[in-house]
């Protein structure tokens, strides 16, 4: 379990002081995948470095399994760090060493025998699917392969926690997916807690159990991934959801007065957000049957958050005012989020 | 051989002297070069780790070191050599001859080389340092297994440059009676107008430099991946 208590980090530079992390308290449970999402400059990279104290918090406490890291001396801290793996956006592999030697590097301080180390490295290479690249140098690998080596290296000392700092940000979408699958596997099969920093919604929604949204150094919203993104409480969270779908397009189309978005007086254009069981399409056909109104679907999208569907529909309701009102009440009663886009 | 003597007629009587001077130059380069190499590495590393944001940040040490290097570097070598005669006497027992030249050669080389090492190490990706810190390595381990190991090609490159400039400095060491090829060229090529001897000296020095560069390039090729 990782626990941050009122962590603050202030950088004093020649240009003035920068408050990179503001009063962050959070708790990350064993075995979960915890996402920290924020736009660049939100302080998330600094926050993740406060977990293994690569950046020492200006104030606040950091605990891992009830050991207060912020109270340890450098020597003890180095021992603890060996049990916290970390991977980076730019992989940080050692260029002068082969894939095998890179994975061997963190094992220098381990008490394993040479044969045990060799077996360990071979099994890690197998896990990340790079057995045949063991003698290659990093310069001969693709970005995705480099990150796989970095993951194997981070796992060499059997860590309990793996910190991922924008680990997929330098990779293309397809490679990102394969790295995320690997991380999910590492989490599931080895029971390693993963803390994942990203600015990509796609990363969070695929594998994170819980998520914290950061803005200007502070965590503005956190909780179960599905809950946070199906019922966003903050503007910034909505921004992230919009980056992952085409929903923003609708607003552009309305602004451009596109034919598609023209509605008649009395009509309403609604954005319906539904998650899990309250499925969308029966709702639309039910509305027209039960209330005698026309429900015209302009946009529809289903996202999957950790495998759970999160649907978004933009519909135009046209009909008599009273019927529309009743239809709205019915929609509300289903627990579907309704946002009026245009009326 | 006879062809050589036709081209450089004075070589016949001065050949032995030339070999002796070559030996003196090689001795100066080898002894002071080796010591300068390790001292320069040490101070270069010290500069990089103590500077702001370094793994052993220490502003006081960094400032003192930086100032000392700048001061020594700004003294012309010929003057530095004369200034260091008493220091040389105290350390190696003499202020003249080949042995008396070591202290001055080292003092003239180390500041330059330290700066070069510093700039090579500064080119290393910060991320590697951060990654090894995250793996729980101590500063000493990071210095040896990251800074120095990962920078071998760059260190080799600046070592070559430094050795070439060190050969230039040994030529001046003739001024305090250390002999060497520079002294040979001055005595015979300049003072006695044996122009052929000046050319022979130049060729011998070119050969030495070529050998250094050949070895250096070989190491760089083998260690760059």
XYZ file of C-alpha atoms in Angstrom:
568
model
C 0.000 0.000 0.000
C 1.246 3.430 -0.931
C 0.052 6.394 1.088
C 0.776 10.045 0.443
C -0.136 12.499 3.172
C -0.363 16.185 2.335
C 2.541 16.068 -0.084
C 3.780 19.424 -1.353
C 6.652 20.067 -3.696
C 7.974 23.518 -4.393
C 10.861 24.129 -6.779
C 12.880 27.251 -6.169
C 14.353 28.451 -9.399
C 16.030 31.630 -10.461
C 12.778 32.656 -12.107
C 10.832 32.229 -8.870
C 9.282 29.324 -7.055
C 7.078 26.756 -8.753
C 4.471 24.943 -6.719
C 4.539 21.651 -8.635
C 2.540 19.508 -6.219
C -0.078 20.954 -3.891
C -1.281 19.130 -0.808
C -1.789 15.734 -2.402
C -3.085 12.939 -0.213
C -3.905 9.602 -1.717
C -3.836 5.938 -0.970
C -3.019 3.233 -3.478
C -3.964 -0.299 -2.520
C -1.875 -3.416 -3.088
C -2.388 -5.037 -6.447
C -4.314 -2.259 -8.116
C -3.495 -0.242 -11.195
C -3.744 3.382 -10.234
C -3.760 6.044 -12.907
C -2.771 9.666 -12.450
C -3.931 11.696 -15.405
C -3.277 15.325 -16.171
C -2.199 17.598 -18.982
C 1.483 18.406 -19.235
C 2.648 20.690 -16.467
C 0.002 19.395 -14.062
C 2.712 18.087 -11.736
C 2.052 14.392 -12.209
C 5.656 13.466 -13.052
C 6.838 15.291 -9.961
C 4.171 13.538 -7.913
C 5.232 10.065 -9.057
C 8.861 10.942 -8.230
C 7.713 11.861 -4.747
C 6.646 8.225 -4.278
C 10.206 6.851 -4.558
C 11.676 10.133 -3.380
C 13.604 10.895 -6.549
C 12.060 14.216 -5.653
C 11.912 14.801 -1.937
C 8.606 16.433 -0.984
C 8.937 19.936 0.461
C 6.458 18.841 3.069
C 4.192 15.884 3.695
C 4.816 12.198 4.236
C 5.157 9.208 1.966
C 4.484 5.701 3.241
C 4.920 2.368 1.545
C 3.554 -0.534 3.579
C 3.561 1.671 6.669
C 7.267 2.470 6.313
C 7.675 6.221 6.203
C 10.036 6.792 3.277
C 10.364 10.476 4.045
C 11.924 9.542 7.410
C 14.558 7.122 6.056
C 18.232 7.958 5.588
C 19.779 7.685 2.107
C 21.124 4.180 2.639
C 17.815 2.735 3.845
C 16.013 4.599 1.116
C 18.204 2.977 -1.518
C 17.257 -0.435 -0.159
C 13.563 0.406 -0.347
C 13.960 1.752 -3.872
C 15.155 -1.639 -5.051
C 11.637 -2.880 -4.405
C 10.075 -0.064 -6.408
C 10.533 -0.509 -10.135
C 10.258 2.474 -12.406
C 9.918 2.929 -16.159
C 10.185 6.163 -18.097
C 8.902 7.907 -21.182
C 12.295 7.748 -22.874
C 13.134 4.253 -21.586
C 16.528 5.258 -20.152
C 18.346 2.138 -21.249
C 22.114 1.974 -21.047
C 23.420 2.299 -24.598
C 26.733 0.630 -23.977
C 25.103 -2.516 -22.659
C 23.135 -5.257 -24.363
C 19.517 -6.081 -23.567
C 20.739 -8.857 -21.299
C 23.224 -6.580 -19.518
C 20.597 -3.894 -19.083
C 18.341 -6.305 -17.229
C 21.326 -7.617 -15.293
C 22.289 -4.107 -14.184
C 19.856 -3.737 -11.240
C 20.769 -7.279 -10.132
C 24.346 -6.230 -9.339
C 23.416 -5.732 -5.733
C 21.305 -8.850 -5.377
C 22.568 -11.906 -3.536
C 21.497 -14.302 -6.268
C 24.140 -16.612 -7.704
C 25.262 -16.191 -11.289
C 23.122 -19.121 -12.429
C 20.074 -17.785 -10.579
C 20.548 -14.367 -12.144
C 20.826 -15.916 -15.563
C 17.616 -17.900 -15.051
C 15.883 -14.778 -13.759
C 16.944 -12.673 -16.759
C 15.918 -15.399 -19.180
C 12.469 -15.672 -17.633
C 12.056 -11.874 -17.710
C 13.089 -11.815 -21.365
C 10.480 -14.449 -22.025
C 7.825 -12.494 -20.133
C 8.391 -9.405 -22.282
C 8.780 -11.488 -25.445
C 12.340 -10.497 -26.296
C 14.249 -13.734 -25.762
C 15.851 -13.609 -29.178
C 17.039 -10.005 -28.669
C 19.102 -10.745 -25.569
C 22.393 -9.773 -27.203
C 21.088 -6.777 -29.122
C 22.017 -3.228 -28.152
C 19.261 -0.672 -27.388
C 20.064 1.231 -30.590
C 18.957 -1.839 -32.539
C 15.492 -1.946 -30.935
C 12.203 -0.215 -31.701
C 10.545 2.053 -29.137
C 8.149 -0.652 -28.025
C 10.958 -3.159 -27.628
C 13.000 -0.659 -25.628
C 10.107 -0.149 -23.241
C 9.773 -3.926 -22.892
C 13.428 -4.137 -21.905
C 12.865 -1.301 -19.447
C 9.934 -3.189 -17.944
C 12.003 -6.365 -17.622
C 14.774 -4.331 -15.992
C 12.326 -2.716 -13.581
C 11.021 -6.143 -12.579
C 14.431 -7.724 -12.024
C 14.503 -7.149 -8.276
C 10.953 -8.488 -7.760
C 9.447 -5.131 -6.900
C 6.074 -4.798 -5.227
C 5.377 -1.543 -6.985
C 5.983 -0.420 -10.552
C 5.934 3.309 -11.268
C 5.290 4.229 -14.893
C 6.130 7.785 -15.880
C 4.438 8.476 -19.230
C 5.607 5.029 -20.258
C 3.617 4.962 -23.475
C 3.783 8.625 -24.461
C 6.625 8.126 -26.915
C 4.939 5.159 -28.577
C 2.406 4.828 -31.369
C -1.173 3.758 -30.469
C -0.669 0.139 -31.454
C 2.540 -0.244 -29.482
C 0.874 1.572 -26.594
C -1.799 -1.108 -26.546
C 0.747 -3.915 -26.468
C 2.674 -2.269 -23.634
C -0.560 -1.752 -21.689
C -1.445 -5.414 -22.169
C 1.980 -6.341 -20.837
C 1.532 -4.056 -17.818
C -1.915 -5.510 -17.132
C -0.381 -8.972 -17.273
C 2.424 -8.013 -14.920
C -0.198 -6.644 -12.542
C -2.381 -9.728 -12.711
C 0.178 -12.518 -12.805
C 2.778 -11.072 -10.459
C 0.443 -9.075 -8.258
C 2.511 -5.930 -8.697
C 0.892 -2.623 -7.817
C 1.163 -0.245 -10.755
C 1.086 3.528 -10.587
C 0.699 5.004 -14.019
C 1.222 8.610 -15.002
C -0.219 9.708 -18.301
C -1.853 12.461 -20.288
C -3.605 9.941 -22.497
C -7.185 9.063 -21.717
C -6.809 5.851 -23.739
C -4.224 4.565 -21.274
C -6.301 5.214 -18.189
C -9.566 3.890 -19.493
C -8.096 0.588 -20.577
C -6.269 -0.623 -17.539
C -6.669 1.610 -14.487
C -8.820 0.396 -11.607
C -8.790 3.798 -9.991
C -7.766 7.176 -11.230
C -6.766 10.578 -9.920
C -7.141 13.654 -12.099
C -4.498 16.337 -11.574
C -4.599 19.995 -12.398
C -2.073 22.639 -11.385
C -0.352 20.370 -8.910
C -3.485 19.274 -7.070
C -5.632 16.154 -7.333
C -9.022 17.578 -8.274
C -10.937 14.352 -8.588
C -10.292 10.713 -7.825
C -12.015 7.394 -7.488
C -13.034 4.327 -9.410
C -12.204 4.830 -13.112
C -15.730 4.051 -14.324
C -17.332 6.360 -11.755
C -14.978 9.249 -12.397
C -15.412 9.163 -16.136
C -19.109 8.376 -16.245
C -19.941 11.127 -13.747
C -17.184 13.682 -14.095
C -17.381 16.359 -11.433
C -14.724 18.656 -12.815
C -14.306 20.536 -16.060
C -10.834 19.070 -16.585
C -12.154 15.518 -16.272
C -14.713 16.302 -18.952
C -11.922 17.646 -21.135
C -10.140 14.332 -20.867
C -13.243 12.376 -21.740
C -13.765 14.584 -24.743
C -10.222 13.989 -25.968
C -11.053 10.301 -26.161
C -14.296 10.652 -28.125
C -15.620 12.715 -30.998
C -18.057 14.493 -28.742
C -16.178 17.745 -29.093
C -17.031 17.631 -32.787
C -20.691 18.110 -31.968
C -19.945 21.442 -30.338
C -17.965 22.471 -33.387
C -20.801 21.432 -35.669
C -23.291 23.451 -33.605
C -21.008 26.457 -33.711
C -20.756 26.095 -37.485
C -24.548 25.739 -37.690
C -24.177 22.497 -39.543
C -27.349 21.076 -41.147
C -27.125 18.060 -38.858
C -27.467 20.121 -35.721
C -30.351 22.362 -36.744
C -33.366 21.935 -34.505
C -36.842 23.374 -34.605
C -38.355 25.598 -31.961
C -39.381 23.501 -28.968
C -36.992 20.682 -29.832
C -34.181 19.726 -27.521
C -30.763 18.362 -28.244
C -29.479 16.220 -25.395
C -26.260 14.469 -24.552
C -27.054 11.233 -22.777
C -24.311 9.453 -20.864
C -25.041 6.009 -19.597
C -22.839 3.367 -18.128
C -23.105 -0.333 -17.442
C -26.584 -1.756 -17.561
C -28.820 1.134 -18.625
C -28.303 0.517 -22.296
C -29.040 3.227 -24.811
C -30.794 1.933 -27.853
C -33.871 0.358 -26.209
C -34.271 3.732 -24.470
C -34.521 5.626 -27.742
C -37.066 3.318 -29.306
C -39.005 3.274 -26.021
C -39.162 7.062 -25.959
C -40.752 7.277 -29.360
C -43.210 4.489 -28.616
C -44.247 5.561 -25.121
C -44.287 9.317 -25.527
C -44.934 9.685 -29.219
C -41.902 11.861 -29.784
C -39.203 11.625 -32.408
C -35.753 10.817 -31.108
C -33.149 11.389 -33.748
C -29.634 10.086 -32.992
C -26.976 12.499 -34.176
C -23.955 10.949 -32.553
C -23.264 7.769 -30.674
C -20.186 6.298 -29.065
C -19.479 3.498 -26.675
C -16.229 3.518 -24.731
C -15.036 0.738 -22.534
C -13.623 1.616 -19.157
C -11.897 -1.443 -17.770
C -14.292 -3.465 -19.948
C -17.411 -1.664 -18.728
C -19.350 0.186 -21.401
C -19.706 3.952 -21.178
C -22.141 5.134 -23.829
C -22.629 8.617 -25.150
C -25.544 9.570 -27.355
C -26.486 12.916 -28.774
C -30.171 12.890 -29.655
C -32.673 15.484 -30.785
C -36.084 15.136 -29.235
C -38.933 16.705 -31.139
C -42.589 16.648 -30.211
C -45.020 18.395 -27.911
C -43.496 20.220 -24.974
C -45.385 18.143 -22.404
C -44.301 14.892 -24.006
C -40.698 15.999 -24.100
C -40.924 16.916 -20.423
C -42.283 13.471 -19.556
C -39.633 11.798 -21.666
C -36.927 13.771 -19.814
C -38.343 12.614 -16.487
C -38.285 9.038 -17.668
C -34.645 9.336 -18.785
C -33.675 10.857 -15.453
C -35.388 8.008 -13.620
C -33.100 5.503 -15.361
C -30.005 7.118 -13.915
C -28.819 8.301 -17.310
C -26.905 11.555 -17.174
C -28.529 14.229 -19.277
C -26.932 17.381 -20.537
C -28.894 19.807 -22.692
C -26.688 20.842 -25.570
C -29.128 23.007 -27.439
C -32.771 23.987 -27.110
C 68.898 4.164 -44.965
C 71.107 5.908 -47.459
C 68.031 7.390 -49.136
C 67.001 8.795 -45.754
C 70.418 10.351 -45.316
C 70.189 11.904 -48.781
C 66.910 13.600 -47.854
C 68.007 14.521 -44.325
C 71.831 14.675 -44.384
C 72.187 15.705 -40.733
C 70.347 12.612 -39.582
C 73.508 10.553 -39.886
C 75.295 12.302 -37.065
C 72.173 13.339 -35.116
C 70.190 10.091 -35.397
C 71.277 8.923 -31.937
C 70.428 12.298 -30.431
C 67.009 12.210 -32.090
C 66.252 8.781 -30.612
C 67.283 10.030 -27.172
C 65.024 13.080 -27.517
C 62.170 10.924 -28.744
C 62.621 8.776 -25.649
C 62.443 11.883 -23.436
C 59.287 13.085 -25.136
C 57.637 9.679 -24.840
C 58.586 9.465 -21.200
C 57.146 12.922 -20.483
C 53.960 12.148 -22.410
C 53.510 8.749 -20.858
C 54.215 9.623 -17.210
C 52.502 13.002 -17.034
C 49.748 11.819 -19.414
C 48.874 8.849 -17.246
C 48.818 10.871 -14.044
C 46.872 13.692 -15.741
C 44.355 11.187 -17.073
C 43.405 9.944 -13.635
C 43.539 13.378 -12.000
C 41.493 14.867 -14.831
C 38.894 12.103 -14.581
C 38.716 12.668 -10.852
C 38.253 16.430 -11.102
C 35.937 16.141 -14.098
C 33.699 13.751 -12.182
C 33.935 15.974 -9.114
C 32.775 18.928 -11.203
C 29.808 17.060 -12.607
C 28.573 15.540 -9.340
C 28.984 18.659 -7.222
C 27.387 21.098 -9.634
C 23.845 22.298 -9.075
C 21.485 19.387 -9.550
C 24.377 16.877 -9.424
C 24.128 13.666 -7.468
C 26.414 15.020 -4.740
C 25.577 18.675 -5.132
C 28.049 20.854 -3.252
C 28.180 24.445 -4.383
C 31.287 25.306 -2.342
C 33.467 22.531 -3.775
C 32.182 23.250 -7.273
C 32.932 26.976 -7.092
C 36.433 26.497 -5.672
C 37.283 23.862 -8.259
C 35.901 25.919 -11.095
C 37.845 29.014 -10.070
C 41.074 27.043 -9.587
C 40.752 25.525 -13.041
C 40.058 28.872 -14.673
C 43.007 30.517 -12.950
C 45.505 27.795 -13.854
C 44.226 27.626 -17.417
C 44.705 31.335 -17.880
C 48.431 31.198 -17.027
C 50.609 30.728 -20.126
C 52.358 27.360 -19.891
C 55.865 28.739 -20.114
C 55.215 30.993 -17.122
C 53.379 28.228 -15.253
C 56.444 26.031 -15.672
C 58.736 28.602 -14.115
C 56.274 29.322 -11.310
C 56.034 25.630 -10.475
C 59.777 24.984 -10.182
C 59.732 25.269 -6.357
C 56.644 23.036 -6.183
C 58.350 20.479 -8.400
C 61.446 20.570 -6.187
C 59.263 19.887 -3.171
C 57.380 17.010 -4.799
C 59.866 15.203 -7.057
C 63.095 16.672 -5.728
C 64.102 18.591 -8.849
C 62.884 21.522 -10.910
C 64.650 20.623 -14.130
C 65.171 17.778 -16.576
C 62.550 15.246 -17.605
C 61.637 14.499 -13.985
C 61.380 18.201 -13.242
C 58.903 18.650 -16.063
C 56.207 16.308 -14.765
C 54.630 18.666 -12.255
C 54.332 21.486 -14.769
C 53.021 19.216 -17.526
C 50.407 17.760 -15.214
C 49.400 21.221 -13.964
C 49.129 22.386 -17.561
C 47.056 19.392 -18.652
C 44.699 18.528 -15.811
C 42.562 21.716 -15.823
C 41.993 21.450 -19.573
C 41.266 17.738 -19.398
C 38.924 18.105 -16.376
C 36.824 20.589 -18.289
C 36.684 18.268 -21.267
C 35.640 15.347 -19.075
C 33.011 17.528 -17.447
C 31.507 18.391 -20.797
C 31.517 14.747 -21.921
C 29.777 13.639 -18.734
C 27.298 16.496 -18.982
C 26.202 15.116 -22.349
C 25.009 11.940 -20.700
C 21.233 11.603 -20.632
C 19.956 12.772 -17.227
C 17.388 9.993 -17.441
C 20.075 7.335 -17.009
C 21.154 8.889 -13.734
C 17.570 9.097 -12.603
C 16.901 5.483 -13.633
C 19.886 4.206 -11.680
C 18.920 6.268 -8.656
C 15.476 4.694 -8.849
C 17.142 1.273 -8.793
C 18.797 2.119 -5.502
C 22.366 2.693 -6.652
C 24.640 4.883 -4.552
C 26.422 7.933 -5.983
C 29.754 6.057 -6.171
C 28.138 3.192 -8.068
C 26.471 5.662 -10.413
C 29.790 7.411 -11.088
C 31.562 4.214 -12.087
C 28.844 2.200 -13.756
C 26.917 5.002 -15.440
C 28.916 8.204 -15.813
C 32.246 6.611 -16.658
C 31.122 3.351 -18.267
C 28.519 4.943 -20.526
C 30.875 7.756 -21.543
C 33.833 5.659 -22.687
C 33.610 6.825 -26.322
C 33.462 10.505 -25.296
C 36.209 10.108 -22.710
C 38.409 8.432 -25.319
C 37.805 11.273 -27.739
C 38.835 14.014 -25.294
C 41.763 11.910 -24.066
C 43.093 11.855 -27.639
C 42.736 15.620 -27.898
C 44.452 16.076 -24.561
C 47.383 13.819 -25.453
C 47.935 15.734 -28.658
C 48.005 19.021 -26.764
C 50.234 17.439 -24.126
C 52.787 16.633 -26.840
C 52.691 20.332 -27.682
C 53.419 21.182 -24.045
C 56.377 18.771 -23.847
C 58.040 20.737 -26.637
C 58.099 23.718 -24.303
C 59.489 21.675 -21.430
C 62.812 21.941 -23.213
C 63.009 25.399 -21.672
C 63.658 23.871 -18.262
C 66.132 21.376 -19.646
C 63.778 18.443 -20.069
C 65.026 17.829 -23.586
C 62.587 16.135 -25.898
C 61.720 16.602 -29.553
C 60.789 20.280 -29.204
C 64.155 21.012 -27.696
C 65.822 19.005 -30.482
C 64.037 21.032 -33.134
C 64.999 24.321 -31.484
C 68.625 23.407 -31.014
C 69.328 21.916 -34.411
C 66.522 23.086 -36.664
C 66.405 26.681 -35.463
C 69.695 27.584 -33.840
C 71.944 25.603 -36.187
C 69.778 26.015 -39.274
C 69.490 22.295 -39.949
C 66.130 22.672 -41.657
C 66.031 18.963 -42.424
C 66.063 18.277 -38.668
C 63.007 20.487 -38.177
C 61.176 18.429 -40.769
C 62.295 15.129 -39.308
C 60.991 16.266 -35.914
C 57.676 17.236 -37.394
C 57.347 13.854 -39.088
C 58.207 11.969 -35.896
C 55.600 13.957 -33.966
C 53.005 13.360 -36.684
C 53.663 9.631 -36.401
C 53.169 9.711 -32.623
C 49.913 11.624 -33.008
C 48.690 9.240 -35.710
C 49.322 6.269 -33.446
C 47.383 7.942 -30.613
C 44.494 8.672 -32.959
C 44.518 5.168 -34.375
C 44.253 3.640 -30.912
C 41.615 6.161 -29.838
C 39.447 5.635 -32.892
C 39.716 1.890 -32.426
C 38.446 2.156 -28.827
C 35.631 4.505 -29.870
C 34.547 2.107 -32.615
C 34.539 -0.847 -30.245
C 32.571 0.915 -27.513
C 29.954 2.809 -29.512
C 26.717 0.899 -29.969
